[in-house]
Short mmCIF file of C-alpha atoms in Angstrom, two decimals:
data_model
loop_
_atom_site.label_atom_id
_atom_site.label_comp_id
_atom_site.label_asym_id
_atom_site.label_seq_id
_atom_site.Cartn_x
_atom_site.Cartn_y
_atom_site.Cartn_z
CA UNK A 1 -33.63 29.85 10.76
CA UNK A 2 -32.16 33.05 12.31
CA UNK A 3 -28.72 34.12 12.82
CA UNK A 4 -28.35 33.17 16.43
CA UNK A 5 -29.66 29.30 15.64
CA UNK A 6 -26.90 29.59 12.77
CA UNK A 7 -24.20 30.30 15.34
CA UNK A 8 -24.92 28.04 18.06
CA UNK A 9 -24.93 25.00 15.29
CA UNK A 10 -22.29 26.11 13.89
CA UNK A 11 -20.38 26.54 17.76
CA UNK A 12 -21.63 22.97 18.66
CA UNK A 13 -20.21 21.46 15.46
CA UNK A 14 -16.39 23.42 16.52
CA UNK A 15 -16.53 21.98 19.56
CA UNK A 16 -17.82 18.44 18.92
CA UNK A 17 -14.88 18.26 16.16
CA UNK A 18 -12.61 19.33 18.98
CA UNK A 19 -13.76 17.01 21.13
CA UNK A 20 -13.18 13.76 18.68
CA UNK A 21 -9.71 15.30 17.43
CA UNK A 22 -8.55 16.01 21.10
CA UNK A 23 -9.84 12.11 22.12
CA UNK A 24 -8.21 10.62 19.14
CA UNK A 25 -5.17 12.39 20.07
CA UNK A 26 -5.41 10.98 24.13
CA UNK A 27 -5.83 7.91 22.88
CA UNK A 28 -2.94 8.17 19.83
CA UNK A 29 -0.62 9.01 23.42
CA UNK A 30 -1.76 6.39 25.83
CA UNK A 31 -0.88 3.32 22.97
CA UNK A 32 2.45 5.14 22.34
CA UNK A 33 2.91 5.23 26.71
CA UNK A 34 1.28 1.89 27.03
CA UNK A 35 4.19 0.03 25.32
CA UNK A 36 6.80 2.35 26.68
CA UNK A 37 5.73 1.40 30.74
CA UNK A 38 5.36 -2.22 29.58
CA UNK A 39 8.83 -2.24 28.38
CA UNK A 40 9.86 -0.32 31.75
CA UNK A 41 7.78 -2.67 34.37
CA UNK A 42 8.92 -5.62 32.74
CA UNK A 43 12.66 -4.46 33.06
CA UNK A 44 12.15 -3.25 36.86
CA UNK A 45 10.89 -7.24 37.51
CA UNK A 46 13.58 -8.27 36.04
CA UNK A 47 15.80 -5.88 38.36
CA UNK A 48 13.90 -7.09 41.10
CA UNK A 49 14.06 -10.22 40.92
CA UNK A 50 17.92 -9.85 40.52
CA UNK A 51 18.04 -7.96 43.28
CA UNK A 52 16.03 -10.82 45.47
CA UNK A 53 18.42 -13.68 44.03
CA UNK A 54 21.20 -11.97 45.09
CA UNK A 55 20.00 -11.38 48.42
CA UNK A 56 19.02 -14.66 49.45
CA UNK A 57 23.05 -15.34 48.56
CA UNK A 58 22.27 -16.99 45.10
CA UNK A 59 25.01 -16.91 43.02
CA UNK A 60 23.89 -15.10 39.41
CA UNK A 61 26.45 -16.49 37.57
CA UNK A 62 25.84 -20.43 38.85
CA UNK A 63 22.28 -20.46 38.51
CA UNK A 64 22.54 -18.43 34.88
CA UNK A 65 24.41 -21.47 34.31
CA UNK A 66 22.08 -24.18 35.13
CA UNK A 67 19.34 -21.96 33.58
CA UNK A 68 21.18 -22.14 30.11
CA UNK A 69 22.26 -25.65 30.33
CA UNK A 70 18.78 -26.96 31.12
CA UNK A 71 17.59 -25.01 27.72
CA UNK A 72 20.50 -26.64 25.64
CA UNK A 73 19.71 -29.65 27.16
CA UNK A 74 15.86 -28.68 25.71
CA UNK A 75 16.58 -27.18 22.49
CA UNK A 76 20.07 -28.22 21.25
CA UNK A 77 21.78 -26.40 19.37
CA UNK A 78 20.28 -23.34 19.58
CA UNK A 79 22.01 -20.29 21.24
CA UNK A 80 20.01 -18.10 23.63
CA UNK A 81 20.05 -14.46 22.37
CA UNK A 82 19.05 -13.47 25.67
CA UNK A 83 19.11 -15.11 29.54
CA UNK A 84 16.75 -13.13 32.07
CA UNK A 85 16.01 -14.10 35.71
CA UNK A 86 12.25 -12.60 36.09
CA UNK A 87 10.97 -14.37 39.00
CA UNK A 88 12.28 -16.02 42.30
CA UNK A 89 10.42 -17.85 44.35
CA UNK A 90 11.80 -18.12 47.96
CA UNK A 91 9.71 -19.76 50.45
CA UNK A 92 11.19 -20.79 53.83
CA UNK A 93 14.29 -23.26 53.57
CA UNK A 94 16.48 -23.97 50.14
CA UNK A 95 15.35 -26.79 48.82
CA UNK A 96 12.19 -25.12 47.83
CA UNK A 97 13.77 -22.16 46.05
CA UNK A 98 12.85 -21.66 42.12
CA UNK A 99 14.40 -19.71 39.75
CA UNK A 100 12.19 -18.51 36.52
CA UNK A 101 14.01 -17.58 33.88
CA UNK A 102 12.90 -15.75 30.26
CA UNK A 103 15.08 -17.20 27.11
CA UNK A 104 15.07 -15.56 23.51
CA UNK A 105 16.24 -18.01 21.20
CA UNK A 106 15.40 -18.05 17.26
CA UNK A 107 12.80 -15.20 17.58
CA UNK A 108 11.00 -16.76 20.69
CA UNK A 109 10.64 -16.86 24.12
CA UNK A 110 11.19 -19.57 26.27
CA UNK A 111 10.72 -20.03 29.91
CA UNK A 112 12.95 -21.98 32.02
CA UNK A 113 11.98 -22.72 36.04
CA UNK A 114 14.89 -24.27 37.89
CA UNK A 115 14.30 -25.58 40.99
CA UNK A 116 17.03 -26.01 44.02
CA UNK A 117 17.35 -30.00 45.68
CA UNK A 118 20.23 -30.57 47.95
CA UNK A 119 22.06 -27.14 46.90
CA UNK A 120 22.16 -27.70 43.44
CA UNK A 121 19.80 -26.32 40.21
CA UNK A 122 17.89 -28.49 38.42
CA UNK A 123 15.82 -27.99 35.64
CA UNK A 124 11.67 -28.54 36.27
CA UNK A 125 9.83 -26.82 33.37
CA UNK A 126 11.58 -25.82 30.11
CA UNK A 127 8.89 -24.87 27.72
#
């Protein structure tokens, strides 16, 4: 082997080490990013779908209400740590409307889908 066979080897072995320590180091940044916009898109759905509630003239606070009575109704005796509206589903008319809700209770999620008959919430799923 001559000197210049010594130096390329030795320049492809640099650059292949580079290679898996730069990759290992994209990937080490996407997982860390990953959970960061997961955490962010799930909070601007739940800003959304605030947003939509209150602009079909839903009152937060009244259907907040039904949403945690329907999930003491479910699970009594348990206090929700945490209450989120995440989806609203609006088709044409009221009596159609749905509410989805996201409970944290004891470590867990629930979800709770309220449903609108004759101007009032009622519970459909609670699970």
């Amino acid at each position: 082997m001559d000197t210049l066979e010594i130096v390329i080897i030795a320049v492809v072995a640099v650059l292949g080490l580079l290679a898996l320590g730069g990759a290992a180091v994209v990937r080490r940044r996407r997982d860390a990013g990953a959970e960061r916009f997961s955490r962010d898109l799930e909070q601007v759905n739940r800003d959304l779908a605030i947003a939509h509630a209150a602009d079909r003239g839903w009152d937060p606070a009244t259907v907040e209400a039904a949403a945690r009575e329907a999930f003491a109704e479910r699970f009594p005796g348990v206090e929700p740590a945490a209450v989120e509206l995440v989806q609203v589903i609006d088709p044409p008319g009221t009596d159609e409307d749905k509410a989805v809700f996201n409970v944290v209770a004891d470590g867990g999620a629930h979800r709770v889908t309220l449903g609108r008959r004759s101007g009032q919430w009622v519970p459909e799923t609670v699970d």
